[in-house]
């Protein structure tokens, strides 16, 4: 590997602003804000808008939309004219 071309990787805390979930990992991101971790060490903290703790896909609160049923219901209600685009 060439020296001096790779970014420095350091421990960083990612904090979900919505749920308060925090994760200590290594990253090349740097932040001026710091937080004291559970071990008493101070790390830079990066605030994120959403993480796996608050995302509907991971929490199981996501909804599946039945788009095919909606199209069929629309066609039954209003009928299909077939003259669109002429």
mmCIF file of N, CA, C and O in Angstrom:
data_model
loop_
_atom_site.group_PDB
_atom_site.id
_atom_site.type_symbol
_atom_site.label_atom_id
_atom_site.label_comp_id
_atom_site.label_asym_id
_atom_site.label_seq_id
_atom_site.Cartn_x
_atom_site.Cartn_y
_atom_site.Cartn_z
ATOM 1 N N UNK A 1 0.845 -1.187 0.000
ATOM 2 C CA UNK A 1 0.000 0.000 0.000
ATOM 3 C C UNK A 1 0.886 1.245 0.000
ATOM 4 O O UNK A 1 1.915 1.278 0.668
ATOM 5 N N UNK A 2 0.450 2.247 -0.724
ATOM 6 C CA UNK A 2 1.189 3.496 -0.747
ATOM 7 C C UNK A 2 0.932 4.257 0.547
ATOM 8 O O UNK A 2 -0.174 4.287 1.072
ATOM 9 N N UNK A 3 1.971 4.885 1.041
ATOM 10 C CA UNK A 3 1.848 5.654 2.279
ATOM 11 C C UNK A 3 1.341 7.057 1.978
ATOM 12 O O UNK A 3 1.677 7.654 0.967
ATOM 13 N N UNK A 4 0.469 7.569 2.866
ATOM 14 C CA UNK A 4 0.012 8.943 2.773
ATOM 15 C C UNK A 4 -1.205 9.172 1.890
ATOM 16 O O UNK A 4 -1.625 10.308 1.732
ATOM 17 N N UNK A 5 -1.760 8.126 1.261
ATOM 18 C CA UNK A 5 -2.922 8.351 0.399
ATOM 19 C C UNK A 5 -4.216 7.836 1.021
ATOM 20 O O UNK A 5 -5.294 8.119 0.516
ATOM 21 N N UNK A 6 -4.129 7.081 2.098
ATOM 22 C CA UNK A 6 -5.313 6.512 2.718
ATOM 23 C C UNK A 6 -5.771 7.366 3.907
ATOM 24 O O UNK A 6 -4.951 7.871 4.665
ATOM 25 N N UNK A 7 -7.084 7.525 4.081
ATOM 26 C CA UNK A 7 -7.565 8.307 5.219
ATOM 27 C C UNK A 7 -7.332 7.569 6.533
ATOM 28 O O UNK A 7 -7.239 6.338 6.565
ATOM 29 N N UNK A 8 -7.260 8.323 7.591
ATOM 30 C CA UNK A 8 -7.014 7.760 8.913
ATOM 31 C C UNK A 8 -8.323 7.196 9.462
ATOM 32 O O UNK A 8 -9.343 7.875 9.488
ATOM 33 N N UNK A 9 -8.287 5.950 9.896
ATOM 34 C CA UNK A 9 -9.452 5.312 10.501
ATOM 35 C C UNK A 9 -9.320 5.393 12.011
ATOM 36 O O UNK A 9 -8.269 5.069 12.571
ATOM 37 N N UNK A 10 -10.394 5.821 12.670
ATOM 38 C CA UNK A 10 -10.353 6.006 14.131
ATOM 39 C C UNK A 10 -11.692 5.588 14.723
ATOM 40 O O UNK A 10 -12.686 5.504 14.015
ATOM 41 N N UNK A 11 -11.758 5.326 16.022
ATOM 42 C CA UNK A 11 -13.043 5.007 16.658
ATOM 43 C C UNK A 11 -13.965 6.229 16.653
ATOM 44 O O UNK A 11 -13.540 7.343 16.965
ATOM 45 N N UNK A 12 -15.211 6.014 16.246
ATOM 46 C CA UNK A 12 -16.210 7.082 16.166
ATOM 47 C C UNK A 12 -17.533 6.517 16.677
ATOM 48 O O UNK A 12 -17.860 5.361 16.436
ATOM 49 N N UNK A 13 -18.293 7.348 17.392
ATOM 50 C CA UNK A 13 -19.622 6.963 17.860
ATOM 51 C C UNK A 13 -20.655 7.534 16.899
ATOM 52 O O UNK A 13 -20.639 8.722 16.605
ATOM 53 N N UNK A 14 -21.541 6.674 16.390
ATOM 54 C CA UNK A 14 -22.670 7.111 15.577
ATOM 55 C C UNK A 14 -23.897 7.101 16.466
ATOM 56 O O UNK A 14 -24.183 6.102 17.139
ATOM 57 N N UNK A 15 -24.634 8.226 16.482
ATOM 58 C CA UNK A 15 -25.806 8.368 17.348
ATOM 59 C C UNK A 15 -27.026 8.672 16.498
ATOM 60 O O UNK A 15 -27.037 9.610 15.719
ATOM 61 N N UNK A 16 -28.070 7.842 16.654
ATOM 62 C CA UNK A 16 -29.336 8.048 15.954
ATOM 63 C C UNK A 16 -30.102 9.127 16.706
ATOM 64 O O UNK A 16 -30.429 8.971 17.880
ATOM 65 N N UNK A 17 -30.417 10.231 16.027
ATOM 66 C CA UNK A 17 -31.098 11.352 16.678
ATOM 67 C C UNK A 17 -32.529 11.015 17.040
ATOM 68 O O UNK A 17 -33.071 11.549 18.004
ATOM 69 N N UNK A 18 -33.173 10.120 16.267
ATOM 70 C CA UNK A 18 -34.577 9.804 16.518
ATOM 71 C C UNK A 18 -34.752 8.848 17.691
ATOM 72 O O UNK A 18 -35.615 9.050 18.541
ATOM 73 N N UNK A 19 -33.924 7.811 17.769
ATOM 74 C CA UNK A 19 -34.134 6.789 18.795
ATOM 75 C C UNK A 19 -33.128 6.852 19.932
ATOM 76 O O UNK A 19 -33.320 6.210 20.959
ATOM 77 N N UNK A 20 -32.029 7.580 19.744
ATOM 78 C CA UNK A 20 -31.017 7.653 20.790
ATOM 79 C C UNK A 20 -30.046 6.484 20.766
ATOM 80 O O UNK A 20 -29.171 6.376 21.615
ATOM 81 N N UNK A 21 -30.163 5.586 19.796
ATOM 82 C CA UNK A 21 -29.280 4.428 19.652
ATOM 83 C C UNK A 21 -27.878 4.899 19.324
ATOM 84 O O UNK A 21 -27.683 5.771 18.489
ATOM 85 N N UNK A 22 -26.869 4.339 19.990
ATOM 86 C CA UNK A 22 -25.479 4.694 19.735
ATOM 87 C C UNK A 22 -24.685 3.456 19.371
ATOM 88 O O UNK A 22 -24.962 2.356 19.856
ATOM 89 N N UNK A 23 -23.685 3.639 18.516
ATOM 90 C CA UNK A 23 -22.854 2.542 18.054
ATOM 91 C C UNK A 23 -21.420 3.030 17.954
ATOM 92 O O UNK A 23 -21.146 4.038 17.288
ATOM 93 N N UNK A 24 -20.516 2.328 18.618
ATOM 94 C CA UNK A 24 -19.091 2.653 18.545
ATOM 95 C C UNK A 24 -18.460 1.759 17.487
ATOM 96 O O UNK A 24 -18.548 0.533 17.567
ATOM 97 N N UNK A 25 -17.855 2.370 16.487
ATOM 98 C CA UNK A 25 -17.216 1.628 15.404
ATOM 99 C C UNK A 25 -16.043 2.441 14.883
ATOM 100 O O UNK A 25 -15.801 3.555 15.338
ATOM 101 N N UNK A 26 -15.331 1.890 13.918
ATOM 102 C CA UNK A 26 -14.228 2.619 13.300
ATOM 103 C C UNK A 26 -14.726 3.293 12.035
ATOM 104 O O UNK A 26 -15.526 2.730 11.293
ATOM 105 N N UNK A 27 -14.245 4.513 11.786
ATOM 106 C CA UNK A 27 -14.654 5.249 10.609
ATOM 107 C C UNK A 27 -13.592 6.283 10.263
ATOM 108 O O UNK A 27 -12.766 6.651 11.101
ATOM 109 N N UNK A 28 -13.662 6.761 9.027
ATOM 110 C CA UNK A 28 -12.766 7.839 8.610
ATOM 111 C C UNK A 28 -13.402 9.200 8.836
ATOM 112 O O UNK A 28 -12.746 10.216 8.641
ATOM 113 N N UNK A 29 -14.688 9.222 9.217
ATOM 114 C CA UNK A 29 -15.361 10.488 9.505
ATOM 115 C C UNK A 29 -14.787 11.120 10.763
ATOM 116 O O UNK A 29 -14.385 10.436 11.697
ATOM 117 N N UNK A 30 -14.789 12.438 10.786
ATOM 118 C CA UNK A 30 -14.319 13.161 11.957
ATOM 119 C C UNK A 30 -15.389 14.166 12.344
ATOM 120 O O UNK A 30 -16.149 14.641 11.507
ATOM 121 N N UNK A 31 -15.474 14.460 13.615
ATOM 122 C CA UNK A 31 -16.476 15.395 14.099
ATOM 123 C C UNK A 31 -15.886 16.231 15.214
ATOM 124 O O UNK A 31 -15.020 15.781 15.967
ATOM 125 N N UNK A 32 -16.378 17.461 15.322
ATOM 126 C CA UNK A 32 -15.943 18.330 16.419
ATOM 127 C C UNK A 32 -16.680 18.000 17.705
ATOM 128 O O UNK A 32 -16.191 18.263 18.791
ATOM 129 N N UNK A 33 -17.878 17.419 17.575
ATOM 130 C CA UNK A 33 -18.652 17.034 18.751
ATOM 131 C C UNK A 33 -18.094 15.743 19.325
ATOM 132 O O UNK A 33 -17.655 14.857 18.599
ATOM 133 N N UNK A 34 -18.110 15.657 20.656
ATOM 134 C CA UNK A 34 -17.612 14.464 21.324
ATOM 135 C C UNK A 34 -18.637 13.961 22.312
ATOM 136 O O UNK A 34 -19.543 14.691 22.719
ATOM 137 N N UNK A 35 -18.485 12.707 22.682
ATOM 138 C CA UNK A 35 -19.357 12.086 23.669
ATOM 139 C C UNK A 35 -18.515 11.125 24.499
ATOM 140 O O UNK A 35 -17.547 10.540 24.002
ATOM 141 N N UNK A 36 -18.879 10.990 25.756
ATOM 142 C CA UNK A 36 -18.181 10.053 26.623
ATOM 143 C C UNK A 36 -18.857 8.698 26.506
ATOM 144 O O UNK A 36 -20.057 8.571 26.728
ATOM 145 N N UNK A 37 -18.091 7.681 26.123
ATOM 146 C CA UNK A 37 -18.619 6.336 25.937
ATOM 147 C C UNK A 37 -18.705 5.618 27.266
ATOM 148 O O UNK A 37 -18.260 6.116 28.292
ATOM 149 N N UNK A 38 -19.277 4.419 27.275
ATOM 150 C CA UNK A 38 -19.510 3.648 28.496
ATOM 151 C C UNK A 38 -18.226 3.304 29.235
ATOM 152 O O UNK A 38 -18.241 3.115 30.454
ATOM 153 N N UNK A 39 -17.101 3.227 28.516
ATOM 154 C CA UNK A 39 -15.829 2.892 29.162
ATOM 155 C C UNK A 39 -15.112 4.118 29.723
ATOM 156 O O UNK A 39 -14.013 4.009 30.260
ATOM 157 N N UNK A 40 -15.735 5.307 29.602
ATOM 158 C CA UNK A 40 -15.152 6.530 30.144
ATOM 159 C C UNK A 40 -14.281 7.288 29.164
ATOM 160 O O UNK A 40 -13.797 8.368 29.478
ATOM 161 N N UNK A 41 -14.051 6.750 27.987
ATOM 162 C CA UNK A 41 -13.235 7.393 26.968
ATOM 163 C C UNK A 41 -14.100 8.335 26.135
ATOM 164 O O UNK A 41 -15.259 8.051 25.865
ATOM 165 N N UNK A 42 -13.534 9.466 25.738
ATOM 166 C CA UNK A 42 -14.244 10.432 24.915
ATOM 167 C C UNK A 42 -13.941 10.166 23.445
ATOM 168 O O UNK A 42 -12.772 10.055 23.056
ATOM 169 N N UNK A 43 -14.999 10.055 22.631
ATOM 170 C CA UNK A 43 -14.876 9.789 21.199
ATOM 171 C C UNK A 43 -15.622 10.869 20.421
ATOM 172 O O UNK A 43 -16.594 11.438 20.917
ATOM 173 N N UNK A 44 -15.231 11.101 19.166
ATOM 174 C CA UNK A 44 -16.030 11.990 18.319
ATOM 175 C C UNK A 44 -17.375 11.326 18.030
ATOM 176 O O UNK A 44 -17.451 10.106 17.891
ATOM 177 N N UNK A 45 -18.440 12.128 17.944
ATOM 178 C CA UNK A 45 -19.777 11.591 17.697
ATOM 179 C C UNK A 45 -20.330 12.185 16.406
ATOM 180 O O UNK A 45 -20.170 13.371 16.143
ATOM 181 N N UNK A 46 -20.952 11.317 15.590
ATOM 182 C CA UNK A 46 -21.595 11.726 14.351
ATOM 183 C C UNK A 46 -23.082 11.438 14.510
ATOM 184 O O UNK A 46 -23.472 10.295 14.752
ATOM 185 N N UNK A 47 -23.913 12.479 14.404
ATOM 186 C CA UNK A 47 -25.356 12.307 14.512
ATOM 187 C C UNK A 47 -25.924 11.930 13.147
ATOM 188 O O UNK A 47 -25.640 12.574 12.148
ATOM 189 N N UNK A 48 -26.738 10.859 13.126
ATOM 190 C CA UNK A 48 -27.390 10.420 11.896
ATOM 191 C C UNK A 48 -28.891 10.541 12.073
ATOM 192 O O UNK A 48 -29.408 10.514 13.193
ATOM 193 N N UNK A 49 -29.610 10.696 10.974
ATOM 194 C CA UNK A 49 -31.060 10.866 11.030
ATOM 195 C C UNK A 49 -31.779 9.556 11.302
ATOM 196 O O UNK A 49 -32.808 9.530 11.953
ATOM 197 N N UNK A 50 -31.273 8.457 10.766
ATOM 198 C CA UNK A 50 -31.954 7.178 10.942
ATOM 199 C C UNK A 50 -30.925 6.057 10.970
ATOM 200 O O UNK A 50 -29.890 6.137 10.330
ATOM 201 N N UNK A 51 -31.222 5.041 11.750
ATOM 202 C CA UNK A 51 -30.359 3.864 11.834
ATOM 203 C C UNK A 51 -31.240 2.629 11.904
ATOM 204 O O UNK A 51 -32.464 2.715 11.818
ATOM 205 N N UNK A 52 -30.626 1.483 12.121
ATOM 206 C CA UNK A 52 -31.414 0.255 12.187
ATOM 207 C C UNK A 52 -32.333 0.231 13.397
ATOM 208 O O UNK A 52 -33.315 -0.498 13.418
ATOM 209 N N UNK A 53 -32.071 1.034 14.404
ATOM 210 C CA UNK A 53 -32.915 1.056 15.594
ATOM 211 C C UNK A 53 -34.233 1.786 15.353
ATOM 212 O O UNK A 53 -35.213 1.523 16.036
ATOM 213 N N UNK A 54 -34.274 2.682 14.379
ATOM 214 C CA UNK A 54 -35.484 3.441 14.157
ATOM 215 C C UNK A 54 -36.096 3.282 12.774
ATOM 216 O O UNK A 54 -37.171 3.796 12.513
ATOM 217 N N UNK A 55 -35.415 2.549 11.888
ATOM 218 C CA UNK A 55 -35.915 2.393 10.527
ATOM 219 C C UNK A 55 -37.063 1.383 10.502
ATOM 220 O O UNK A 55 -36.963 0.316 11.098
ATOM 221 N N UNK A 56 -38.170 1.701 9.828
ATOM 222 C CA UNK A 56 -39.332 0.796 9.820
ATOM 223 C C UNK A 56 -39.035 -0.592 9.268
ATOM 224 O O UNK A 56 -39.629 -1.564 9.701
ATOM 225 N N UNK A 57 -38.108 -0.719 8.349
ATOM 226 C CA UNK A 57 -37.791 -2.037 7.795
ATOM 227 C C UNK A 57 -37.191 -2.947 8.860
ATOM 228 O O UNK A 57 -37.543 -4.115 8.972
ATOM 229 N N UNK A 58 -36.288 -2.422 9.681
ATOM 230 C CA UNK A 58 -35.615 -3.232 10.686
ATOM 231 C C UNK A 58 -36.458 -3.417 11.948
ATOM 232 O O UNK A 58 -36.295 -4.397 12.660
ATOM 233 N N UNK A 59 -37.338 -2.481 12.244
ATOM 234 C CA UNK A 59 -38.143 -2.598 13.470
ATOM 235 C C UNK A 59 -39.398 -3.416 13.258
ATOM 236 O O UNK A 59 -40.092 -3.747 14.209
ATOM 237 N N UNK A 60 -39.729 -3.738 12.000
ATOM 238 C CA UNK A 60 -40.905 -4.554 11.720
ATOM 239 C C UNK A 60 -42.186 -3.758 11.627
ATOM 240 O O UNK A 60 -43.268 -4.325 11.596
ATOM 241 N N UNK A 61 -42.106 -2.452 11.563
ATOM 242 C CA UNK A 61 -43.304 -1.622 11.484
ATOM 243 C C UNK A 61 -43.584 -1.151 10.066
ATOM 244 O O UNK A 61 -44.462 -0.331 9.862
ATOM 245 N N UNK A 62 -42.848 -1.699 9.088
ATOM 246 C CA UNK A 62 -43.081 -1.283 7.706
ATOM 247 C C UNK A 62 -44.369 -1.902 7.193
ATOM 248 O O UNK A 62 -44.792 -2.960 7.633
ATOM 249 N N UNK A 63 -45.006 -1.207 6.255
ATOM 250 C CA UNK A 63 -46.248 -1.680 5.666
ATOM 251 C C UNK A 63 -46.023 -1.964 4.194
ATOM 252 O O UNK A 63 -45.335 -1.234 3.502
ATOM 253 N N UNK A 64 -46.654 -3.021 3.714
ATOM 254 C CA UNK A 64 -46.588 -3.351 2.295
ATOM 255 C C UNK A 64 -47.861 -2.841 1.648
ATOM 256 O O UNK A 64 -48.965 -3.144 2.088
ATOM 257 N N UNK A 65 -47.712 -2.039 0.605
ATOM 258 C CA UNK A 65 -48.866 -1.500 -0.093
ATOM 259 C C UNK A 65 -49.299 -2.457 -1.191
ATOM 260 O O UNK A 65 -48.477 -2.966 -1.946
ATOM 261 N N UNK A 66 -50.577 -2.683 -1.292
ATOM 262 C CA UNK A 66 -51.131 -3.552 -2.312
ATOM 263 C C UNK A 66 -51.466 -2.703 -3.528
ATOM 264 O O UNK A 66 -52.603 -2.289 -3.724
ATOM 265 N N UNK A 67 -50.465 -2.449 -4.362
ATOM 266 C CA UNK A 67 -50.685 -1.562 -5.509
ATOM 267 C C UNK A 67 -51.532 -2.229 -6.583
ATOM 268 O O UNK A 67 -52.318 -1.568 -7.246
ATOM 269 N N UNK A 68 -51.382 -3.527 -6.756
ATOM 270 C CA UNK A 68 -52.190 -4.212 -7.775
ATOM 271 C C UNK A 68 -53.670 -4.148 -7.405
ATOM 272 O O UNK A 68 -54.530 -3.925 -8.249
ATOM 273 N N UNK A 69 -53.977 -4.345 -6.152
ATOM 274 C CA UNK A 69 -55.365 -4.253 -5.706
ATOM 275 C C UNK A 69 -55.928 -2.854 -5.866
ATOM 276 O O UNK A 69 -57.097 -2.670 -6.190
ATOM 277 N N UNK A 70 -55.116 -1.855 -5.673
ATOM 278 C CA UNK A 70 -55.573 -0.474 -5.826
ATOM 279 C C UNK A 70 -55.867 -0.154 -7.283
ATOM 280 O O UNK A 70 -56.825 0.535 -7.592
ATOM 281 N N UNK A 71 -55.043 -0.651 -8.190
ATOM 282 C CA UNK A 71 -55.270 -0.414 -9.614
ATOM 283 C C UNK A 71 -56.561 -1.093 -10.051
ATOM 284 O O UNK A 71 -57.378 -0.504 -10.755
ATOM 285 N N UNK A 72 -56.753 -2.340 -9.612
ATOM 286 C CA UNK A 72 -57.976 -3.063 -9.973
ATOM 287 C C UNK A 72 -59.212 -2.364 -9.421
ATOM 288 O O UNK A 72 -60.239 -2.268 -10.091
ATOM 289 N N UNK A 73 -59.125 -1.886 -8.208
ATOM 290 C CA UNK A 73 -60.245 -1.172 -7.603
ATOM 291 C C UNK A 73 -60.551 0.116 -8.361
ATOM 292 O O UNK A 73 -61.705 0.457 -8.605
ATOM 293 N N UNK A 74 -59.520 0.833 -8.785
ATOM 294 C CA UNK A 74 -59.702 2.053 -9.566
ATOM 295 C C UNK A 74 -60.378 1.733 -10.907
ATOM 296 O O UNK A 74 -61.305 2.431 -11.315
ATOM 297 N N UNK A 75 -59.921 0.676 -11.573
ATOM 298 C CA UNK A 75 -60.511 0.306 -12.862
ATOM 299 C C UNK A 75 -61.962 -0.147 -12.704
ATOM 300 O O UNK A 75 -62.794 0.126 -13.564
ATOM 301 N N UNK A 76 -62.272 -0.865 -11.613
ATOM 302 C CA UNK A 76 -63.662 -1.264 -11.379
ATOM 303 C C UNK A 76 -64.537 -0.054 -11.116
ATOM 304 O O UNK A 76 -65.655 0.041 -11.589
ATOM 305 N N UNK A 77 -64.006 0.884 -10.370
ATOM 306 C CA UNK A 77 -64.802 2.045 -9.983
ATOM 307 C C UNK A 77 -65.027 3.005 -11.149
ATOM 308 O O UNK A 77 -66.125 3.489 -11.360
ATOM 309 N N UNK A 78 -63.973 3.284 -11.902
ATOM 310 C CA UNK A 78 -64.061 4.281 -12.966
ATOM 311 C C UNK A 78 -64.048 3.694 -14.370
ATOM 312 O O UNK A 78 -64.238 4.417 -15.347
ATOM 313 N N UNK A 79 -63.809 2.408 -14.470
ATOM 314 C CA UNK A 79 -63.784 1.753 -15.768
ATOM 315 C C UNK A 79 -62.535 2.081 -16.535
ATOM 316 O O UNK A 79 -61.839 3.065 -16.273
ATOM 317 N N UNK A 80 -62.240 1.265 -17.488
ATOM 318 C CA UNK A 80 -61.066 1.495 -18.334
ATOM 319 C C UNK A 80 -61.564 1.906 -19.703
ATOM 320 O O UNK A 80 -62.235 1.149 -20.392
ATOM 321 N N UNK A 81 -61.241 3.120 -20.109
ATOM 322 C CA UNK A 81 -61.759 3.647 -21.359
ATOM 323 C C UNK A 81 -60.933 3.194 -22.548
ATOM 324 O O UNK A 81 -61.444 2.987 -23.629
ATOM 325 N N UNK A 82 -59.611 3.081 -22.382
ATOM 326 C CA UNK A 82 -58.762 2.656 -23.481
ATOM 327 C C UNK A 82 -58.487 3.749 -24.491
ATOM 328 O O UNK A 82 -57.887 3.494 -25.526
ATOM 329 N N UNK A 83 -58.925 4.974 -24.252
ATOM 330 C CA UNK A 83 -58.700 6.068 -25.190
ATOM 331 C C UNK A 83 -57.565 6.974 -24.773
ATOM 332 O O UNK A 83 -57.321 7.991 -25.397
ATOM 333 N N UNK A 84 -56.851 6.606 -23.745
ATOM 334 C CA UNK A 84 -55.757 7.444 -23.263
ATOM 335 C C UNK A 84 -54.618 7.431 -24.277
ATOM 336 O O UNK A 84 -54.267 6.383 -24.817
ATOM 337 N N UNK A 85 -54.061 8.576 -24.549
ATOM 338 C CA UNK A 85 -52.919 8.688 -25.435
ATOM 339 C C UNK A 85 -53.295 8.782 -26.919
ATOM 340 O O UNK A 85 -52.445 8.688 -27.780
ATOM 341 N N UNK A 86 -54.547 8.934 -27.259
ATOM 342 C CA UNK A 86 -54.953 9.057 -28.673
ATOM 343 C C UNK A 86 -55.157 10.489 -29.058
ATOM 344 O O UNK A 86 -55.391 11.372 -28.416
#
